[in-house]
PDB file of C-alpha atoms in Angstrom:
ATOM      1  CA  UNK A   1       6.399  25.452 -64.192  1.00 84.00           C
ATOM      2  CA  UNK A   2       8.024  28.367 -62.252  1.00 90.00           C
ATOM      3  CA  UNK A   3       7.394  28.899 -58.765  1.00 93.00           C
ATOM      4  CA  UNK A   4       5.785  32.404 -57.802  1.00 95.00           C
ATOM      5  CA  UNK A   5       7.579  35.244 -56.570  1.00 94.00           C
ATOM      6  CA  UNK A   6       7.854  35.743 -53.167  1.00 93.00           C
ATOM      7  CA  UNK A   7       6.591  39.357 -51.872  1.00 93.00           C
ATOM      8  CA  UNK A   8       6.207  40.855 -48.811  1.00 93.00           C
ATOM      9  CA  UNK A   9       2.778  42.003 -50.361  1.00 95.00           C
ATOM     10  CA  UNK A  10      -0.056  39.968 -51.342  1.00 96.00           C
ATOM     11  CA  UNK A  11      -0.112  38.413 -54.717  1.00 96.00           C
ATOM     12  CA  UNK A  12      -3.004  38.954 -57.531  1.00 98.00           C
ATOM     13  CA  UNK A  13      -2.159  36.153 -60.352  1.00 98.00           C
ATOM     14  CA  UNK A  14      -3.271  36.603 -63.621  1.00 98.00           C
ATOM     15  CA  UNK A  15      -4.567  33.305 -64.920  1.00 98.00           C
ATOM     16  CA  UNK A  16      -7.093  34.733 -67.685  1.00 98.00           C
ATOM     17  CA  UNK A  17      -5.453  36.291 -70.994  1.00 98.00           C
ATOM     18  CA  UNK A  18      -8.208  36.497 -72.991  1.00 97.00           C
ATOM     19  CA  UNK A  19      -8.939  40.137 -72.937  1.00 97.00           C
ATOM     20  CA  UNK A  20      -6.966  43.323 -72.137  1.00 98.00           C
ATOM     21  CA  UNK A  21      -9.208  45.941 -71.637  1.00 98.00           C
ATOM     22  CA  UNK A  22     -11.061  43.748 -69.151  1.00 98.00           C
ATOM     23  CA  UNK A  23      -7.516  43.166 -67.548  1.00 98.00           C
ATOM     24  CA  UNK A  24      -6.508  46.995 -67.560  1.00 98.00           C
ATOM     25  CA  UNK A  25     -10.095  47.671 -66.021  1.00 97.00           C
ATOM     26  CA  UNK A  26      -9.426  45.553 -63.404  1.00 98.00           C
ATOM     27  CA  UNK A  27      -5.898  46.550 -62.759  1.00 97.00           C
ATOM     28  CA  UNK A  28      -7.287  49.961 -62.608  1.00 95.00           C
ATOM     29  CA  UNK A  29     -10.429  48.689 -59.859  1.00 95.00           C
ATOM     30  CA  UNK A  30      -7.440  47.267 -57.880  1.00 96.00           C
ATOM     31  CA  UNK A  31      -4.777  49.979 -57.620  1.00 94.00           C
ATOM     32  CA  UNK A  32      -6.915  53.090 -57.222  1.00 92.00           C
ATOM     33  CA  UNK A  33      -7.123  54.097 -53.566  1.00 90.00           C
ATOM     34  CA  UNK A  34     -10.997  53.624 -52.075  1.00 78.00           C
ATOM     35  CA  UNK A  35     -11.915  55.904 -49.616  1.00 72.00           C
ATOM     36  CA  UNK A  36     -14.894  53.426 -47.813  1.00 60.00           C
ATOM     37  CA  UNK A  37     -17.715  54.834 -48.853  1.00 57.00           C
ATOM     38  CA  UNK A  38     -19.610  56.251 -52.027  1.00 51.00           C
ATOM     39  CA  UNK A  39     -19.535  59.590 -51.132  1.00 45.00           C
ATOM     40  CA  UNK A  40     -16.215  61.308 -49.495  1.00 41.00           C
ATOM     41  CA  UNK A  41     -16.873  63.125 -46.465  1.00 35.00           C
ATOM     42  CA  UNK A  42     -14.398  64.463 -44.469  1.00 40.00           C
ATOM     43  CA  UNK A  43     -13.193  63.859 -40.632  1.00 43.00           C
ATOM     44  CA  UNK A  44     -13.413  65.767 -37.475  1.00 48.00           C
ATOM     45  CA  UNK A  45     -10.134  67.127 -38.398  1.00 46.00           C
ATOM     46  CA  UNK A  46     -11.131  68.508 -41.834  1.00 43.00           C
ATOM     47  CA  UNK A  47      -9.495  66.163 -43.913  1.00 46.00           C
ATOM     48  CA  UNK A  48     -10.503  63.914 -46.153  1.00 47.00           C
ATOM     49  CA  UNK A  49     -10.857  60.033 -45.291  1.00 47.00           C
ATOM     50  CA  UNK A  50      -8.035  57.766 -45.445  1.00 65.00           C
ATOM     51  CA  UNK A  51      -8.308  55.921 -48.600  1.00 83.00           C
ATOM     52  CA  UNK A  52      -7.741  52.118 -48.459  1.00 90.00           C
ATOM     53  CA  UNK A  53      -5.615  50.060 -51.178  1.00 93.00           C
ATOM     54  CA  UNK A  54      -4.562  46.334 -50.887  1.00 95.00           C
ATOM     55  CA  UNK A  55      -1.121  46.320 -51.035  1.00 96.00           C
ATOM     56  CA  UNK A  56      -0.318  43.641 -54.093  1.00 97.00           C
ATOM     57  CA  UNK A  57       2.104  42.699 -56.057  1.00 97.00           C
ATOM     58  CA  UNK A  58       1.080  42.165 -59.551  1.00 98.00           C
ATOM     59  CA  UNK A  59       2.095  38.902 -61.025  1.00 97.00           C
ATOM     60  CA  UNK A  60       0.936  39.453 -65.292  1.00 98.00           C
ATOM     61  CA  UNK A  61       2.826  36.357 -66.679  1.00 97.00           C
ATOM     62  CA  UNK A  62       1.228  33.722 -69.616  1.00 97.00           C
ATOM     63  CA  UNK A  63       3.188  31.389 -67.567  1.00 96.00           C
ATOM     64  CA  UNK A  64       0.933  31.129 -65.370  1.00 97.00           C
ATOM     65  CA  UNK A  65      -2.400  31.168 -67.869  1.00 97.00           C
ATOM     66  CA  UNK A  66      -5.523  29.039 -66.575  1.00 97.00           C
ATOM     67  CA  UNK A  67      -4.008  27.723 -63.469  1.00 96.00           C
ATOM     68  CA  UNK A  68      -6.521  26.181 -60.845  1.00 95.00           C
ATOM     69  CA  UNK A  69      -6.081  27.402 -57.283  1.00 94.00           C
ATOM     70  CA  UNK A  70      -5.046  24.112 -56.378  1.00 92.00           C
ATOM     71  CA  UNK A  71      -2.140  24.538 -58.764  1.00 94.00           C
ATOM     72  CA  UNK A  72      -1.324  28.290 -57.797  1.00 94.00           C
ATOM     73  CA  UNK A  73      -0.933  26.926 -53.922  1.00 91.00           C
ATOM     74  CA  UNK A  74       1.430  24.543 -55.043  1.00 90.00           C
ATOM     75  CA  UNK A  75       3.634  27.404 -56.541  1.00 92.00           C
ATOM     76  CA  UNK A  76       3.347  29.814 -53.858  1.00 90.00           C
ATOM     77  CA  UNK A  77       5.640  30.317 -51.626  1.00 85.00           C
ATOM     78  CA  UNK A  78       5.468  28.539 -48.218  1.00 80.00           C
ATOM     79  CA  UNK A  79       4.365  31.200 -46.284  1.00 80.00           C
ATOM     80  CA  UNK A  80       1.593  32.843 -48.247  1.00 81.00           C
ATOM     81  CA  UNK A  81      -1.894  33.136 -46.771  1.00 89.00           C
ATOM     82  CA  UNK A  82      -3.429  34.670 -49.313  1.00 94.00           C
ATOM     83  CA  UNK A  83      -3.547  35.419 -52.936  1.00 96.00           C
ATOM     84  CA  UNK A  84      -5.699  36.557 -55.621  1.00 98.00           C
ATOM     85  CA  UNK A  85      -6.564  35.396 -58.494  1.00 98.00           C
ATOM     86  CA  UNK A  86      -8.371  37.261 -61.643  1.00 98.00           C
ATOM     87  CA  UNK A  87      -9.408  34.417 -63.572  1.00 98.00           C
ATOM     88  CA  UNK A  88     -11.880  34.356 -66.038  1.00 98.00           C
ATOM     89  CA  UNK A  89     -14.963  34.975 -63.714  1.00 98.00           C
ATOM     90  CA  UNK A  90     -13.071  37.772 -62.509  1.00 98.00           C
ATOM     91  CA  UNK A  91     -12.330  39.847 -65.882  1.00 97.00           C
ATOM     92  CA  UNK A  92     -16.204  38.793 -67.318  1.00 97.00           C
ATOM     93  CA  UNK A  93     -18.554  38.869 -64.480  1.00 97.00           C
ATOM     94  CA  UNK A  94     -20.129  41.937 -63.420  1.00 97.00           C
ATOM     95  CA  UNK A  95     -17.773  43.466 -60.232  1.00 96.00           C
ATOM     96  CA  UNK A  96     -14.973  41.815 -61.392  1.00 98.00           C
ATOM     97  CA  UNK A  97     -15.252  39.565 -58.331  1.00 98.00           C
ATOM     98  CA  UNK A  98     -11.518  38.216 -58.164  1.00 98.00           C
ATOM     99  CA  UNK A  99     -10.922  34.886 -56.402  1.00 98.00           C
ATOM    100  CA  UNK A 100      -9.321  35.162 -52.849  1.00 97.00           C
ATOM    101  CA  UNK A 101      -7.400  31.809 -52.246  1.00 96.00           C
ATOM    102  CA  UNK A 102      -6.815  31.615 -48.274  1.00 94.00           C
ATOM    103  CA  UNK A 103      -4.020  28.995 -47.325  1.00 90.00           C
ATOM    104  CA  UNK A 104      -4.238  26.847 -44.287  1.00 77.00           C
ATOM    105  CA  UNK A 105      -1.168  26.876 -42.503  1.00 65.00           C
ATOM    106  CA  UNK A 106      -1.766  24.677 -39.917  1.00 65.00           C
ATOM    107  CA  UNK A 107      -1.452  21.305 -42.523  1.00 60.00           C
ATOM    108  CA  UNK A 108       1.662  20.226 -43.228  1.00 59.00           C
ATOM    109  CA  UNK A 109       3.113  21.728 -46.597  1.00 58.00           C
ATOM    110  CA  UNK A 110       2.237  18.221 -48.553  1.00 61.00           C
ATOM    111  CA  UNK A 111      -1.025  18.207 -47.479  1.00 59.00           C
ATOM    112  CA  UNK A 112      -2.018  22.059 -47.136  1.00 61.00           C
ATOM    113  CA  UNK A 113      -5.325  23.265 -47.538  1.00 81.00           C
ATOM    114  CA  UNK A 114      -7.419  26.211 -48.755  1.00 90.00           C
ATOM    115  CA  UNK A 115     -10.156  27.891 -49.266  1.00 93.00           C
ATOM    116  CA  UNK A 116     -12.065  30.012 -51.795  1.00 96.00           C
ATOM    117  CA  UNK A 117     -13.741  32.848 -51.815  1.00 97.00           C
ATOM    118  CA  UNK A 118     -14.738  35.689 -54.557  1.00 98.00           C
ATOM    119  CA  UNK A 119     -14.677  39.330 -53.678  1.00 98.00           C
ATOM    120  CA  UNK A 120     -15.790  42.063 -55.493  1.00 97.00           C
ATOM    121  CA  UNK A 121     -12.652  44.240 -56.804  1.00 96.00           C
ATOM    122  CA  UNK A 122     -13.534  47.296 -54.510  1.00 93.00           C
ATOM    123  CA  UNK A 123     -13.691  45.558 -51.756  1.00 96.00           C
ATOM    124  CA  UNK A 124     -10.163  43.478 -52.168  1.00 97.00           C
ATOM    125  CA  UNK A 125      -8.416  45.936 -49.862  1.00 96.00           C
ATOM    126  CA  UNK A 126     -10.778  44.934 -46.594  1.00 95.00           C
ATOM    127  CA  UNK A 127     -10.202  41.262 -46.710  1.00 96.00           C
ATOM    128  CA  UNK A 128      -5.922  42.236 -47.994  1.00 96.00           C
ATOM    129  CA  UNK A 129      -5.552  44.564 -45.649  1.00 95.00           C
ATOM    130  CA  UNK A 130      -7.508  42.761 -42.234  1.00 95.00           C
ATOM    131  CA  UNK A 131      -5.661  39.747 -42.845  1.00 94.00           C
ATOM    132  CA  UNK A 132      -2.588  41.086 -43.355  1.00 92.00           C
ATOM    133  CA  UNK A 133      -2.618  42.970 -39.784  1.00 93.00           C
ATOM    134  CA  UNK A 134      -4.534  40.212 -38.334  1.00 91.00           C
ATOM    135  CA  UNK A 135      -7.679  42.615 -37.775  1.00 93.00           C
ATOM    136  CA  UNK A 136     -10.147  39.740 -38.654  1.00 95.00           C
ATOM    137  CA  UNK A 137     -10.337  36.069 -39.480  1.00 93.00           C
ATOM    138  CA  UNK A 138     -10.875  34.701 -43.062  1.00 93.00           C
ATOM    139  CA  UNK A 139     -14.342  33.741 -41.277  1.00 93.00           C
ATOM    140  CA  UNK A 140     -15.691  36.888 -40.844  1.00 96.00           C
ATOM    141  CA  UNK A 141     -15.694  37.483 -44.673  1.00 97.00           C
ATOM    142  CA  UNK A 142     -16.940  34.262 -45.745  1.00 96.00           C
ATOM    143  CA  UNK A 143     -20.145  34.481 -43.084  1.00 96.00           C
ATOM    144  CA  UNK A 144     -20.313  38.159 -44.349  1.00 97.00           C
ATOM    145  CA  UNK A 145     -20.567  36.666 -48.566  1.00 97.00           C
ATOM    146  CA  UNK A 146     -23.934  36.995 -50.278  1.00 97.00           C
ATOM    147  CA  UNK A 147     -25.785  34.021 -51.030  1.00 96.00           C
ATOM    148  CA  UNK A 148     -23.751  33.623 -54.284  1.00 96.00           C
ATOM    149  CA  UNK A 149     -20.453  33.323 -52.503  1.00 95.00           C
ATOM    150  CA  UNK A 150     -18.945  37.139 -53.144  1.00 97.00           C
ATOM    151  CA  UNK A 151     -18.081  39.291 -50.452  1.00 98.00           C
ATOM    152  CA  UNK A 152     -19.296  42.385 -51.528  1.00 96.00           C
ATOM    153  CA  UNK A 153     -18.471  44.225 -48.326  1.00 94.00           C
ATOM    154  CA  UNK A 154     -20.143  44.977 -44.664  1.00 91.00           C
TER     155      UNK A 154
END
């Protein structure tokens, strides 16, 4: 098995082929810009709200079809924190909650950890984009996760 690319942006694996349109939806939820809220409104300023996006790079490969997270962390490179997964759950389940793998990087590589968590597809940029500048510790979503283990958001 291939290793995974390495990317200065985070990576979303594709591990569920099973159906397109459910993939292209999901693409779609991913890329589109979200301004942080249902309705726009606009700033002091007069302008419209900055619009938040996860910065991903898109890894659509049958390669890497039904891979466990345990498998994915074994093919990522060293330094990756975090990466997504749309799995099954993720391209059937209402909200297409996508599975956030969060490395532990404070194992040695041989015995590196991780942890899981779902998030809801509109809400991948807050946990991409806070980790990636450091904003806010994999914690803070995981306490803020309904009952059923998605982060759905503050």
């Amino acid at each position: 098995m291939k290793n995974l690319p390495q990317s200065e942006a985070t990576l979303l694996i594709r591990t569920d082929f099973s159906d397109e349109d459910a993939w292209q939806a999901l693409r779609t939820a991913v890329t589109t810009p979200y301004d942080g809220d249902e309705d726009e409104y606009e700033d002091e300023d007069g302008d419209e709200d900055d619009d938040f996006l996860a910065m991903l790079h898109i890894v659509d490969d049958p390669a890497y079809g039904d891979l466990t997270a345990e498998q994915i962390v074994a093919l990522a490179p060293a330094e990756d924190g975090l990466m997504i997964v749309a799995d099954k759950t993720a391209m059937t389940a209402p909200g297409m909650p996508l599975l956030a793998v969060h490395v532990n990087h404070e194992a040695p590589v041989e015995r590196r950890g991780f942890d899981e968590l779902r998030v809801v597809a509109r809400q991948l940029w807050s946990i991409e984009n806070n980790l990636a500048i450091a904003n806010m510790d994999w914690v803070d979503f995981v306490d803020a996760a309904d009952e059923d283990g998605v982060f759905r958001g503050f």
